[in-house]
mmCIF file of C-alpha atoms in Angstrom:
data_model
loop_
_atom_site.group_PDB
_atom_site.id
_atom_site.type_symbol
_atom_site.label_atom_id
_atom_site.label_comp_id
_atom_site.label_asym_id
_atom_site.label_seq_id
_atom_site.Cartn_x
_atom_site.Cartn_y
_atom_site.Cartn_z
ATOM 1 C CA UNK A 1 142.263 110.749 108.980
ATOM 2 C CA UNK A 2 141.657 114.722 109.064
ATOM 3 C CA UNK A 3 139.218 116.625 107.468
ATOM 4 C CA UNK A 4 139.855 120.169 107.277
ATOM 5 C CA UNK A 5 136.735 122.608 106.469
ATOM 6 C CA UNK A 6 137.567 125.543 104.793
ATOM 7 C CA UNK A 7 134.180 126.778 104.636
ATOM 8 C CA UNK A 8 133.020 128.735 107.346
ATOM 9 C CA UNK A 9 129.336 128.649 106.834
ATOM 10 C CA UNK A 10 129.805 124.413 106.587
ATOM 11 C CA UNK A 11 131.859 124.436 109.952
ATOM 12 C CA UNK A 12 129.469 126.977 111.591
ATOM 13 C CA UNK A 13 126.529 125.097 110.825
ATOM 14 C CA UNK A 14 128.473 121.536 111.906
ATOM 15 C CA UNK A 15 129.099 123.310 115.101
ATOM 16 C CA UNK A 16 125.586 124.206 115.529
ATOM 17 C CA UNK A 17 124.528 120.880 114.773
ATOM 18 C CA UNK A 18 126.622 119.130 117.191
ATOM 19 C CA UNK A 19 126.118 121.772 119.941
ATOM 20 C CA UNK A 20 122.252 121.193 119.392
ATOM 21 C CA UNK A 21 122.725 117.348 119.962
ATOM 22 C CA UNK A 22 125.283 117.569 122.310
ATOM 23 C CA UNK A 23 127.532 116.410 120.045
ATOM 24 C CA UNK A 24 131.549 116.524 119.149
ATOM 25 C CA UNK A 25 132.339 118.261 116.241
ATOM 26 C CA UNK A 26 133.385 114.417 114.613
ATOM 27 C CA UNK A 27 130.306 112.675 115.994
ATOM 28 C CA UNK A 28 128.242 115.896 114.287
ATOM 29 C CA UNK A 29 129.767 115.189 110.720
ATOM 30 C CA UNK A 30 129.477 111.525 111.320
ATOM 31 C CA UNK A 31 125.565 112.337 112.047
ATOM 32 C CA UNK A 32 125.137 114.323 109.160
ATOM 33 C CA UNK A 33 126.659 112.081 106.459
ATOM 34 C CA UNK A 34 125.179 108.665 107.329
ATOM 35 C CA UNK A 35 122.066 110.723 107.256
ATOM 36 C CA UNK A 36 122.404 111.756 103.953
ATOM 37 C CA UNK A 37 123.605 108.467 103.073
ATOM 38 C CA UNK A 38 120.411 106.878 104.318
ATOM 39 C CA UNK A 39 118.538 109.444 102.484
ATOM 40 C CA UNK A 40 120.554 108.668 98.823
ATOM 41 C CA UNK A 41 119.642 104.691 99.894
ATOM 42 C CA UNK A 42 116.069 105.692 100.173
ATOM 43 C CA UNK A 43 115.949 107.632 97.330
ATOM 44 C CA UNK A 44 117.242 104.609 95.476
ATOM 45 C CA UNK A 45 115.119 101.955 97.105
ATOM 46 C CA UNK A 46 111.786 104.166 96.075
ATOM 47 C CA UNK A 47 112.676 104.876 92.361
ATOM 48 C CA UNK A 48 113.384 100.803 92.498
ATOM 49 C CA UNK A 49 109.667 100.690 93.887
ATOM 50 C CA UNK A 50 108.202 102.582 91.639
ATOM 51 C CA UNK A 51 109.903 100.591 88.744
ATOM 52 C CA UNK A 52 108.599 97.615 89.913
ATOM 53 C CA UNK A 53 104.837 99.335 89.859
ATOM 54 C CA UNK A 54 105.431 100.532 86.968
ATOM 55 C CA UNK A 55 106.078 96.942 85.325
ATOM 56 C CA UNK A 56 103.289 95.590 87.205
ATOM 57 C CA UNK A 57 100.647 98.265 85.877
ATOM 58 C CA UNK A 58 102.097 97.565 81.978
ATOM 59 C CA UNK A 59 101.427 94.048 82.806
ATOM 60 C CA UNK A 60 97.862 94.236 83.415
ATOM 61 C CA UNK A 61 97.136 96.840 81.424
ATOM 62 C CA UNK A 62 98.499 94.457 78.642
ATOM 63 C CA UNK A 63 95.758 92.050 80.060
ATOM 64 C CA UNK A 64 92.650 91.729 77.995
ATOM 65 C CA UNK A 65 89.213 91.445 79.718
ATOM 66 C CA UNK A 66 87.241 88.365 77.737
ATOM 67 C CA UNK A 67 84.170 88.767 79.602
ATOM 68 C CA UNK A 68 81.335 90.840 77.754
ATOM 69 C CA UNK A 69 79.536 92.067 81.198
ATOM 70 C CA UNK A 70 79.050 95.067 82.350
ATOM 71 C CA UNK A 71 81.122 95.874 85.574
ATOM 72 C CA UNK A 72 77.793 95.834 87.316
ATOM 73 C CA UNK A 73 77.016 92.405 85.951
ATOM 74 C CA UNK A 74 80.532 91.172 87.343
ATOM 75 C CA UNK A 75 79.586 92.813 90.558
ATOM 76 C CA UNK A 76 76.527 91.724 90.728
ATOM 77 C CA UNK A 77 74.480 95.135 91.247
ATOM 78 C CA UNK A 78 71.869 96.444 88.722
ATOM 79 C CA UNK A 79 71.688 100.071 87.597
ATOM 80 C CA UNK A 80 70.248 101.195 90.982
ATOM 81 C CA UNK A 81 73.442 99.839 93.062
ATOM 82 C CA UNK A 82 71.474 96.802 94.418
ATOM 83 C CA UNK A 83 72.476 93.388 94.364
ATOM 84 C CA UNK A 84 71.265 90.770 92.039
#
């Protein structure tokens, strides 16, 4: 398969990007797109992340607290940060 680039700032800067790796021209725009590739993947692997923290936090902020203690109680400090 060919690929033709009729942009000249696009094949300048492939050409500068393979020269810099001592590249070919092919192995340069091979380079380039599986590293943008890789970058869409993680793109979509964080926003998948965050979706899944984002159903975790609902879920325990959903939670109710049936305990009547103060956090310190539950911790087991008094109001001067010592233990009990």
């Amino acid at each position: 398969m060919d690929v033709h680039i009729e942009h000249e700032g696009y094949e300048r800067a492939i050409r500068e990007l393979a020269a810099s790796r001592g590249l070919s021209v092919s192995d340069g725009i091979g380079v380039a797109v599986c590293a943008e590739l890789e970058r869409d993947l993680d793109q979509k692997r964080r926003a998948a992340f965050l979706e899944r923290v984002k159903e975790a936090q609902a879920i325990f902020a959903a939670a109710s607290i049936n305990d009547a203690r103060t956090a310190e109680e539950i911790l087991g400090y008094d109001e001067h940060g010592l233990p009990t």
